[in-house]
Coordinates of N, CA and C and ligand atoms in Angstrom, one line a residue:
M1 N -12.1 -14.4 -1.5 CA -13.2 -13.6 -0.8 C -14.5 -13.6 -2.3
D2 N -14.8 -14.2 -2.4 CA -15.8 -13.8 -3.6 C -16.9 -12.3 -3.3
M3 N -16.4 -11.8 -4.9 CA -16.7 -10.5 -5.2 C -18.6 -10.7 -5.5
Y4 N -19.7 -10.6 -5.3 CA -20.7 -10.1 -5.9 C -21.0 -9.0 -6.9
F5 N -20.7 -9.0 -8.7 CA -21.0 -8.0 -9.2 C -21.2 -7.6 -10.4
A6 N -21.8 -6.8 -10.6 CA -22.1 -6.3 -11.6 C -20.9 -6.2 -12.8
P7 N -21.6 -6.3 -14.5 CA -20.1 -5.2 -14.9 C -20.8 -3.5 -14.7
L8 N -19.9 -3.2 -14.9 CA -19.5 -1.5 -14.9 C -20.3 -1.0 -13.9
A9 N -20.9 -1.8 -12.8 CA -21.8 -1.2 -11.3 C -21.1 -0.7 -11.0
C10 N -21.6 -0.3 -9.4 CA -20.7 0.6 -8.0 C -19.5 -0.6 -7.8
S11 N -19.9 -2.0 -8.5 CA -19.2 -3.2 -7.8 C -17.7 -2.7 -8.1
L12 N -17.6 -1.9 -9.4 CA -16.3 -2.2 -10.3 C -15.1 -0.8 -9.7
A13 N -15.8 -0.2 -8.3 CA -14.7 -0.1 -7.7 C -14.1 -0.7 -6.5
S14 N -14.5 -2.1 -6.1 CA -14.2 -3.1 -5.9 C -13.0 -4.0 -6.0
R15 N -13.6 -4.3 -7.7 CA -12.7 -4.8 -8.4 C -11.2 -3.8 -8.9
I16 N -11.5 -2.5 -8.8 CA -10.5 -1.6 -9.1 C -9.3 -1.8 -7.4
T17 N -10.1 -2.1 -6.6 CA -9.5 -1.7 -5.2 C -8.8 -3.9 -5.2
A18 N -9.5 -4.7 -5.1 CA -9.1 -5.7 -5.3 C -7.6 -5.3 -6.0
Y19 N -7.4 -5.5 -7.6 CA -6.4 -5.1 -8.1 C -5.1 -4.3 -8.3
E20 N -5.8 -2.7 -7.1 CA -4.4 -1.9 -6.6 C -3.7 -2.9 -5.6
A21 N -4.4 -3.4 -4.9 CA -4.1 -3.9 -3.4 C -3.5 -5.7 -3.7
G22 N -3.9 -6.2 -4.4 CA -3.4 -7.5 -5.1 C -3.9 -8.4 -4.2
L23 N -5.2 -8.2 -4.5 CA -5.6 -9.3 -2.8 C -6.7 -9.6 -4.4
P24 N -6.8 -11.3 -3.8 CA -6.9 -12.3 -4.3 C -8.9 -12.5 -3.8
M25 N -9.2 -12.8 -5.5 CA -10.8 -12.2 -5.4 C -11.1 -13.4 -6.2
R26 N -12.7 -13.7 -6.2 CA -13.4 -14.5 -6.9 C -14.5 -13.7 -7.5
F27 N -14.7 -13.1 -8.6 CA -15.6 -12.1 -9.3 C -17.0 -13.5 -10.1
V28 N -18.2 -13.2 -9.0 CA -19.3 -14.0 -9.2 C -19.9 -12.8 -10.1
Q29 N -20.2 -13.4 -11.3 CA -21.2 -11.7 -12.1 C -22.6 -12.4 -12.1
V30 N -23.3 -11.1 -11.2 CA -24.8 -11.3 -11.4 C -25.5 -10.6 -12.1
D31 N -26.6 -10.9 -12.9 CA -27.6 -10.6 -13.5 C -28.6 -9.2 -13.2
M32 N -28.5 -8.4 -13.4 CA -29.1 -7.5 -12.3 C -30.8 -7.0 -12.8
E33 N -30.9 -7.9 -14.2 CA -32.3 -8.1 -14.5 C -33.2 -9.0 -13.3
T34 N -32.8 -10.5 -14.0 CA -33.5 -11.7 -13.2 C -32.4 -11.8 -11.9
K35 N -31.7 -11.0 -11.0 CA -30.8 -11.3 -10.0 C -30.4 -12.6 -9.3
Q36 N -30.0 -13.5 -10.8 CA -29.3 -14.7 -10.7 C -27.9 -14.8 -11.1
T37 N -26.8 -15.3 -9.8 CA -26.0 -15.3 -10.1 C -25.1 -16.2 -11.5
S38 N -24.0 -16.2 -12.1 CA -23.6 -16.5 -13.1 C -22.9 -17.9 -12.3
E39 N -23.4 -18.7 -11.1 CA -23.2 -19.8 -10.0 C -25.1 -20.3 -10.4
G40 N -26.2 -19.8 -10.2 CA -27.2 -20.1 -11.2 C -28.3 -19.8 -9.6
D41 N -27.3 -18.9 -8.4 CA -28.0 -18.6 -7.0 C -29.0 -17.5 -8.0
D42 N -30.0 -18.0 -6.6 CA -31.1 -16.6 -6.5 C -30.0 -16.0 -6.0
F43 N -30.0 -14.3 -6.1 CA -28.9 -13.8 -5.3 C -29.9 -12.9 -4.7
F44 N -30.6 -13.2 -4.2 CA -31.9 -12.3 -3.1 C -32.2 -13.2 -1.6
A45 N -31.3 -14.5 -2.0 CA -30.9 -15.6 -1.1 C -29.0 -14.7 -0.3
L46 N -28.6 -14.1 -1.3 CA -27.6 -13.9 -1.0 C -27.3 -12.4 0.4
N47 N -28.4 -11.2 -1.0 CA -28.3 -10.5 -0.1 C -30.2 -10.0 -0.8
A48 N -30.4 -9.3 0.1 CA -31.8 -9.1 0.5 C -32.6 -8.2 -0.6
M49 N -30.9 -7.1 -0.5 CA -31.2 -6.4 -1.8 C -31.4 -5.9 -2.9
G50 N -30.6 -7.0 -2.9 CA -30.1 -7.9 -4.4 C -29.3 -6.9 -4.7
Q51 N -28.6 -6.4 -4.7 CA -27.3 -5.1 -5.3 C -26.3 -5.4 -4.5
V52 N -25.3 -5.1 -6.0 CA -23.9 -5.8 -5.4 C -23.5 -3.6 -5.5
P53 N -22.1 -3.9 -4.7 CA -21.6 -4.7 -4.6 C -21.7 -5.6 -2.9
T54 N -21.7 -7.0 -2.8 CA -21.7 -8.0 -2.1 C -20.1 -9.0 -1.7
L55 N -19.8 -9.1 -0.8 CA -18.6 -9.1 -0.5 C -19.1 -10.5 0.3
R56 N -18.2 -11.8 -0.6 CA -18.2 -12.9 0.6 C -16.9 -13.2 1.4
A57 N -16.6 -12.8 2.5 CA -14.8 -12.7 2.9 C -14.6 -14.3 3.5
D58 N -13.5 -14.4 3.4 CA -12.9 -15.6 3.2 C -13.3 -16.6 4.8
D59 N -14.1 -15.9 6.0 CA -14.5 -16.7 6.7 C -16.2 -16.9 6.5
G60 N -16.9 -16.9 5.3 CA -18.1 -16.7 5.5 C -18.7 -15.4 5.6
T61 N -18.2 -14.3 6.0 CA -19.0 -13.0 6.3 C -20.2 -12.6 5.2
L62 N -20.7 -12.3 5.3 CA -21.0 -11.2 4.3 C -21.7 -9.6 3.8
L63 N -20.8 -8.9 3.5 CA -20.6 -7.8 3.7 C -21.5 -6.6 2.5
T64 N -22.0 -6.4 2.9 CA -22.7 -5.0 2.2 C -22.5 -3.3 2.2
E65 N -22.8 -2.6 1.2 CA -22.6 -1.2 1.1 C -21.5 -0.8 0.8
N66 N -21.2 -0.5 -0.6 CA -19.7 0.9 -0.8 C -18.8 1.0 0.3
P67 N -18.9 1.5 0.7 CA -18.1 2.4 1.7 C -17.4 1.0 2.3
V68 N -18.3 0.6 3.3 CA -18.2 -0.9 4.5 C -17.3 -1.5 3.6
V69 N -17.6 -2.6 2.7 CA -16.9 -3.5 1.7 C -15.5 -2.6 0.6
L70 N -15.7 -1.4 0.7 CA -14.2 -0.6 0.1 C -13.2 -0.9 1.1
Q71 N -13.8 -0.1 2.6 CA -12.6 -0.2 3.8 C -12.7 -1.5 4.2
F72 N -13.2 -2.8 4.3 CA -12.7 -4.0 4.3 C -11.9 -4.3 3.7
L73 N -12.1 -4.3 2.2 CA -11.2 -4.9 1.3 C -9.3 -3.7 1.6
A74 N -9.6 -3.0 1.7 CA -8.5 -1.8 1.9 C -7.9 -2.6 3.4
D75 N -8.8 -2.3 4.7 CA -8.2 -2.9 5.2 C -7.6 -4.4 5.4
S76 N -8.0 -5.5 4.6 CA -7.5 -6.8 4.6 C -5.6 -6.3 4.1
K77 N -5.5 -5.2 3.7 CA -4.0 -4.8 3.1 C -3.4 -3.9 3.6
P78 N -3.1 -3.8 4.7 CA -3.0 -2.2 5.3 C -1.8 -2.0 4.3
E79 N -1.3 -2.4 4.1 CA -0.1 -2.0 3.7 C -0.2 -1.0 1.7
S80 N -1.4 -1.6 1.2 CA -1.4 -1.2 0.4 C -1.7 0.7 0.3
G81 N -2.3 1.4 1.5 CA -2.2 3.0 1.6 C -3.8 3.0 1.1
L82 N -4.8 1.7 0.7 CA -6.1 2.4 0.2 C -6.7 3.4 0.4
A83 N -6.6 2.8 2.5 CA -7.2 3.6 3.2 C -6.3 3.9 4.5
P84 N -6.9 5.5 4.9 CA -6.0 5.8 6.1 C -5.9 5.2 7.7
N85 N -4.8 5.0 8.4 CA -5.1 3.9 9.3 C -6.2 4.5 10.7
G86 N -6.2 5.7 10.5 CA -7.3 6.0 11.4 C -6.4 7.4 11.6
G87 N -7.6 8.1 12.5 CA -7.2 9.4 12.9 C -8.0 10.3 12.1
M88 N -7.6 11.8 11.6 CA -8.7 11.9 10.9 C -8.3 12.3 9.8
A89 N -7.2 11.2 8.9 CA -7.7 10.9 8.0 C -8.5 10.0 7.0
R90 N -9.0 8.4 8.2 CA -9.5 8.3 8.3 C -11.2 8.4 8.0
Y91 N -11.2 9.7 8.6 CA -12.9 10.6 8.9 C -13.0 10.7 7.7
R92 N -11.7 11.5 7.0 CA -12.2 12.7 5.7 C -12.1 11.2 4.6
L93 N -11.9 10.1 4.7 CA -11.9 8.9 3.9 C -13.6 9.0 4.0
Q94 N -14.1 8.2 5.2 CA -15.6 8.1 5.3 C -16.3 9.7 5.1
Q95 N -15.9 10.6 5.1 CA -16.3 11.6 4.0 C -16.7 11.2 2.7
W96 N -15.5 11.4 2.4 CA -15.7 11.3 0.6 C -17.0 9.6 0.6
L97 N -16.3 8.8 1.0 CA -17.4 7.8 0.8 C -19.1 7.7 0.6
N98 N -19.0 8.2 2.0 CA -20.4 8.6 2.1 C -21.2 10.1 1.2
F99 N -19.8 11.3 0.8 CA -20.9 11.9 -0.2 C -20.9 11.2 -1.8
I100 N -19.9 10.8 -1.4 CA -20.0 9.7 -3.3 C -21.9 9.1 -3.5
A101 N -21.3 8.2 -2.5 CA -22.9 7.0 -2.4 C -23.9 8.3 -2.5
T102 N -23.9 9.4 -1.0 CA -25.1 9.5 -1.0 C -25.5 11.1 -2.4
E103 N -25.0 11.6 -2.2 CA -24.7 12.5 -3.0 C -24.6 12.5 -5.0
L104 N -23.7 11.5 -4.6 CA -23.6 11.9 -6.3 C -24.2 10.0 -6.8
H105 N -24.1 8.9 -6.8 CA -24.1 7.6 -6.9 C -26.1 7.6 -6.9
K106 N -26.8 7.5 -5.8 CA -27.6 7.8 -5.5 C -28.6 8.4 -5.4
A107 N -28.4 9.8 -5.5 CA -28.9 10.9 -6.0 C -29.7 11.3 -7.4
V108 N -27.7 10.9 -7.7 CA -28.0 11.6 -9.1 C -28.4 11.0 -9.9
F109 N -26.4 10.4 -9.8 CA -27.0 8.7 -11.1 C -27.5 7.7 -11.5
I110 N -28.0 7.0 -9.8 CA -29.3 6.4 -10.1 C -30.6 6.5 -11.2
P111 N -31.1 7.6 -11.0 CA -32.6 7.6 -11.4 C -31.8 8.8 -12.9
L112 N -30.4 9.0 -13.0 CA -30.3 8.9 -14.6 C -29.8 8.0 -15.6
L113 N -29.4 7.2 -15.2 CA -29.2 5.5 -15.3 C -31.3 5.0 -15.4
D114 N -31.8 5.4 -14.9 CA -32.7 4.2 -14.6 C -33.3 4.5 -15.6
P115 N -33.4 3.7 -16.6 CA -34.4 3.4 -17.9 C -36.1 3.5 -17.5
K116 N -36.2 3.3 -15.9 CA -38.0 2.9 -15.9 C -37.9 4.6 -14.9
A117 N -36.8 5.8 -15.1 CA -37.8 7.2 -14.3 C -37.8 7.5 -15.9
T118 N -38.9 8.6 -14.9 CA -39.1 9.4 -16.5 C -38.5 10.7 -16.7
E119 N -38.5 11.2 -17.7 CA -37.5 12.5 -18.3 C -38.2 13.8 -16.9
D120 N -38.8 14.1 -16.0 CA -38.8 14.9 -15.1 C -38.3 14.1 -13.7
G121 N -38.3 12.9 -13.9 CA -37.5 12.2 -13.1 C -35.9 12.9 -13.1
K122 N -35.8 12.2 -14.3 CA -33.9 12.6 -15.1 C -33.9 14.1 -14.8
A123 N -34.4 14.5 -15.3 CA -33.8 16.2 -14.9 C -34.0 16.5 -13.4
Y124 N -34.9 16.1 -12.7 CA -34.3 16.6 -10.9 C -33.2 16.2 -10.6
A125 N -32.7 14.9 -11.2 CA -32.0 14.2 -10.3 C -30.4 15.2 -11.1
L126 N -30.6 15.3 -12.2 CA -29.5 16.5 -13.0 C -29.2 17.8 -12.4
S127 N -30.7 18.4 -11.7 CA -30.3 19.5 -11.2 C -30.0 19.5 -9.5
K128 N -30.1 18.6 -9.2 CA -29.6 18.1 -8.1 C -27.7 17.9 -8.1
A129 N -27.6 17.9 -9.3 CA -25.8 17.5 -9.3 C -25.1 18.9 -9.4
K130 N -25.6 19.6 -9.4 CA -24.2 20.8 -9.3 C -24.2 21.1 -8.2
R131 N -24.6 21.2 -7.1 CA -23.8 21.7 -5.5 C -22.6 21.0 -5.3
P132 N -23.2 19.1 -5.2 CA -22.1 18.4 -4.8 C -20.6 18.6 -6.6
L133 N -21.6 18.4 -7.4 CA -20.2 18.7 -8.3 C -19.3 19.9 -8.2
D134 N -19.9 21.3 -8.1 CA -19.4 22.1 -8.0 C -18.2 22.3 -7.0
R135 N -19.2 21.7 -5.3 CA -17.7 20.8 -4.1 C -17.0 20.1 -4.5
L136 N -16.9 18.8 -5.7 CA -15.8 17.9 -5.5 C -15.3 19.1 -6.9
Q137 N -15.9 20.1 -7.4 CA -14.8 20.6 -8.6 C -13.1 21.6 -7.7
A138 N -14.0 22.7 -6.5 CA -13.5 22.9 -6.3 C -12.5 22.1 -5.2
H139 N -12.4 20.7 -4.8 CA -11.8 20.2 -3.7 C -10.1 19.5 -5.5
L140 N -10.9 19.1 -6.3 CA -10.1 18.4 -7.4 C -9.2 19.7 -7.9
D141 N -9.4 21.1 -7.8 CA -8.7 21.8 -8.6 C -7.2 21.4 -8.2
G142 N -6.3 21.1 -8.9 CA -4.6 21.7 -8.5 C -4.5 19.9 -7.4
R143 N -5.2 19.1 -7.8 CA -5.3 17.6 -6.7 C -5.3 16.6 -7.2
E144 N -4.5 15.8 -7.1 CA -4.7 14.5 -8.6 C -5.7 13.7 -7.5
F145 N -6.4 13.7 -6.5 CA -6.7 12.6 -5.7 C -8.0 12.7 -4.8
L146 N -8.5 12.7 -4.3 CA -9.3 13.2 -3.5 C -8.7 13.4 -1.9
L147 N -7.8 12.5 -1.4 CA -7.0 12.5 0.1 C -5.9 12.6 -0.4
D148 N -3.9 12.5 -0.1 CA -3.0 13.0 -0.6 C -2.4 12.0 -1.3
G149 N -3.1 9.9 -1.5 CA -2.8 9.8 -2.4 C -4.2 8.9 -2.9
F150 N -4.1 8.1 -3.5 CA -4.7 6.7 -4.4 C -5.5 6.1 -3.0
T151 N -7.3 6.0 -3.3 CA -8.1 5.5 -2.1 C -9.0 5.0 -2.6
V152 N -9.6 3.8 -1.6 CA -10.6 3.1 -1.8 C -11.5 4.2 -2.3
A153 N -11.7 5.8 -2.1 CA -12.8 6.4 -1.9 C -12.4 6.9 -3.8
D154 N -10.9 7.0 -4.5 CA -11.6 7.5 -5.5 C -11.8 6.5 -6.4
A155 N -11.6 4.8 -6.0 CA -11.7 3.9 -7.1 C -13.6 3.9 -7.1
Y156 N -14.1 4.1 -5.8 CA -15.3 4.7 -6.1 C -16.3 5.7 -6.8
L157 N -15.0 6.9 -6.6 CA -15.9 8.0 -7.2 C -15.6 7.8 -8.7
L158 N -14.0 6.9 -9.4 CA -14.3 6.8 -10.3 C -15.1 6.3 -11.3
A159 N -15.5 5.3 -10.6 CA -16.9 3.8 -10.8 C -18.3 4.5 -11.1
V160 N -18.1 5.9 -10.0 CA -19.4 7.1 -10.4 C -19.1 7.6 -11.5
L161 N -17.8 8.2 -12.1 CA -18.0 9.3 -13.0 C -17.9 8.3 -14.1
N162 N -17.9 7.0 -14.2 CA -17.6 6.4 -15.3 C -19.1 6.5 -16.5
W163 N -20.1 6.8 -15.0 CA -21.3 6.4 -15.9 C -22.3 7.7 -16.9
T164 N -20.7 9.1 -16.7 CA -21.4 10.0 -17.7 C -21.5 9.8 -18.6
R165 N -20.6 8.4 -19.5 CA -20.9 7.9 -20.9 C -22.0 7.2 -20.9
A166 N -23.0 7.3 -20.0 CA -24.1 6.3 -20.8 C -25.1 7.6 -19.8
T167 N -24.6 8.5 -19.6 CA -26.2 9.7 -19.6 C -26.1 11.0 -19.7
T168 N -26.6 12.0 -19.6 CA -26.7 13.3 -20.6 C -25.9 14.0 -19.5
M169 N -25.3 14.0 -18.7 CA -23.9 14.3 -17.5 C -22.9 14.6 -18.2
N170 N -22.5 15.9 -19.0 CA -21.4 16.1 -19.7 C -20.8 17.2 -18.3
L171 N -19.5 16.4 -17.9 CA -18.4 16.9 -16.9 C -17.6 17.7 -17.8
A172 N -18.0 18.8 -18.5 CA -17.1 20.1 -19.4 C -16.9 21.3 -18.4
A173 N -18.0 21.4 -17.5 CA -18.8 22.7 -17.3 C -17.8 22.4 -15.2
W174 N -17.1 21.6 -15.7 CA -16.5 20.6 -14.2 C -15.0 20.3 -14.0
P175 N -14.1 20.9 -14.8 CA -12.5 20.4 -15.8 C -11.8 20.2 -15.1
A176 N -11.9 20.8 -13.6 CA -11.1 20.0 -12.8 C -12.1 18.2 -12.6
I177 N -12.7 18.3 -12.7 CA -13.7 16.4 -12.2 C -13.6 16.3 -13.6
A178 N -13.2 16.7 -15.0 CA -12.7 15.9 -16.1 C -11.4 15.6 -16.0
T179 N -10.5 16.8 -15.8 CA -9.1 15.9 -15.6 C -9.0 15.1 -14.6
Y180 N -9.7 15.1 -13.7 CA -9.6 14.0 -12.6 C -9.9 12.8 -13.0
Y181 N -10.7 12.6 -13.8 CA -11.4 11.0 -14.0 C -10.3 10.8 -15.4
R182 N -10.3 11.3 -16.1 CA -9.1 11.1 -17.2 C -7.7 10.7 -17.1
T183 N -7.4 11.5 -16.2 CA -5.6 11.4 -15.3 C -6.0 9.8 -14.6
L184 N -7.2 8.9 -13.8 CA -7.6 8.0 -13.2 C -7.4 6.8 -14.3
L185 N -8.1 7.1 -15.2 CA -8.8 5.7 -16.3 C -7.7 5.5 -16.9
K186 N -6.3 6.4 -16.1 CA -4.9 5.5 -17.4 C -4.4 4.5 -16.1
R187 N -4.3 4.7 -14.6 CA -4.0 4.4 -14.3 C -4.2 2.6 -14.0
P188 N -3.0 1.8 -14.9 CA -3.0 0.6 -14.7 C -3.5 -0.5 -14.1
A189 N -4.3 0.0 -12.5 CA -5.1 -0.9 -11.8 C -7.1 -0.5 -12.5
V190 N -6.8 0.3 -12.9 CA -8.1 1.1 -13.1 C -8.8 0.5 -14.5
A191 N -7.9 1.0 -15.0 CA -7.9 1.0 -16.9 C -7.5 -1.0 -17.1
K192 N -7.2 -1.3 -16.4 CA -7.6 -3.0 -16.5 C -8.9 -3.7 -16.5
A193 N -9.5 -2.8 -14.7 CA -11.1 -3.2 -14.6 C -12.0 -2.9 -15.5
V194 N -11.8 -1.5 -15.6 CA -12.9 -1.3 -16.8 C -12.8 -1.8 -17.8
A195 N -11.5 -1.5 -18.6 CA -11.6 -2.8 -20.0 C -12.0 -4.1 -19.5
E196 N -11.7 -5.1 -18.1 CA -12.4 -6.3 -18.1 C -13.6 -6.0 -18.3
E197 N -14.4 -5.1 -17.3 CA -15.9 -4.4 -16.9 C -16.6 -4.4 -18.4
F198 N -15.7 -3.7 -19.3 CA -16.7 -3.1 -20.5 C -17.1 -5.0 -21.5
A199 N -16.0 -5.2 -21.6 CA -16.0 -6.6 -22.4 C -17.7 -7.3 -21.7
L200 N -17.0 -7.7 -20.3 CA -18.4 -8.0 -19.9 C -19.4 -8.0 -19.3
Y201 N -19.5 -6.4 -19.8 CA -21.2 -5.9 -20.2 C -21.7 -5.6 -21.3
K202 N -20.2 -5.9 -22.5 CA -20.8 -5.5 -23.6 C -21.3 -7.8 -24.2
E203 N -21.1 -8.3 -23.9 CA -21.2 -9.7 -23.9 C -23.1 -10.0 -23.4
E204 N -22.4 -8.9 -22.0 CA -24.1 -9.0 -21.6 C -25.4 -8.7 -22.2
Q205 N -24.6 -7.5 -22.7 CA -25.9 -6.8 -23.8 C -26.4 -7.5 -25.0
A206 N -25.3 -8.0 -25.2 CA -25.3 -9.5 -26.8 C -26.4 -10.6 -26.1
R207 N -25.7 -11.5 -25.4 CA -26.9 -12.0 -24.6 C -28.0 -11.9 -24.1
R208 N -28.5 -10.5 -24.1 CA -29.5 -10.3 -23.7 C -31.0 -9.8 -24.9
Q209 N -29.8 -9.5 -26.3 CA -30.2 -9.2 -27.4 C -30.7 -10.9 -27.9
A210 N -29.8 -11.1 -28.0 CA -30.5 -12.7 -28.6 C -31.1 -13.7 -27.9
A211 N -31.6 -13.4 -27.0 CA -32.9 -14.2 -26.1 C -33.8 -13.7 -26.4
Ligands
GSH301 N1 -26.7 0.9 -0.9 C1 -25.7 0.0 -1.6 C2 -26.6 1.1 -2.9 C3 -25.9 -0.7 -3.9 C4 -26.6 0.2 -5.9 O1 -26.9 1.1 -5.8 N2 -25.9 -1.0 -6.1 C5 -26.8 -1.0 -7.8 C6 -25.7 -0.9 -8.7 S1 -24.4 0.6 -8.7 C7 -27.5 -2.0 -8.0 O2 -26.7 -3.2 -6.9 N3 -29.0 -2.2 -8.2 C8 -29.9 -2.9 -8.6 C9 -30.7 -3.0 -7.6 O3 -31.1 -2.3 -6.6 O4 -32.0 -4.0 -7.4 C10 -24.2 0.2 -1.5 O5 -23.8 1.1 -1.2 O6 -23.9 -0.7 -1.8

């Protein structure tokens, strides 16, 4: 499997998932400014949206969209327990994946992280954060994970919460979320994935400054 990723982007969830499940994966870095892959390919030719994560499965199939890619990875190693096999638990997983994708990732964090967003735009995005974060705070209070054990939804939420480091978002107002985030960062697969991508992020920044 090939995973097209950008350091510390939402594709971090796929790296965490691969490490948690012990899935063999070849990571191909994408420069999000030039949309060139580290192999010299035009990323738009692979994904017309130019977005990570983009997965090439072993049979050559291309898959996009975090909630889908993450479930595909979990289902590639069912014994990992990273996604419930079916029934209501699977719908709950999908509920959280969609919640993270729409209410947090796209609605709140993308505008907060976008250097082209205006201050008004960022303030509006921040104002949209309270309701989903209150909802998450209530759910995570007294819980270690979104479901009964660690799943791909936790990998995705970790990748999104990790962006608080680069924004004005302060998790102090949501202590259960802050504790959840800090605790997840200590999981070996998470710590390894975050450390590796942080190093790649720094390298990318240095390359851009030198150019
Ligand atoms: N709908 C996509 C969105 C993925 C996405 O927003 N990826 C960001 C990185 S976190 C990206 O590639 N942004 C570059 C762009 O939109 O040009 C998904 O759920 O996978």
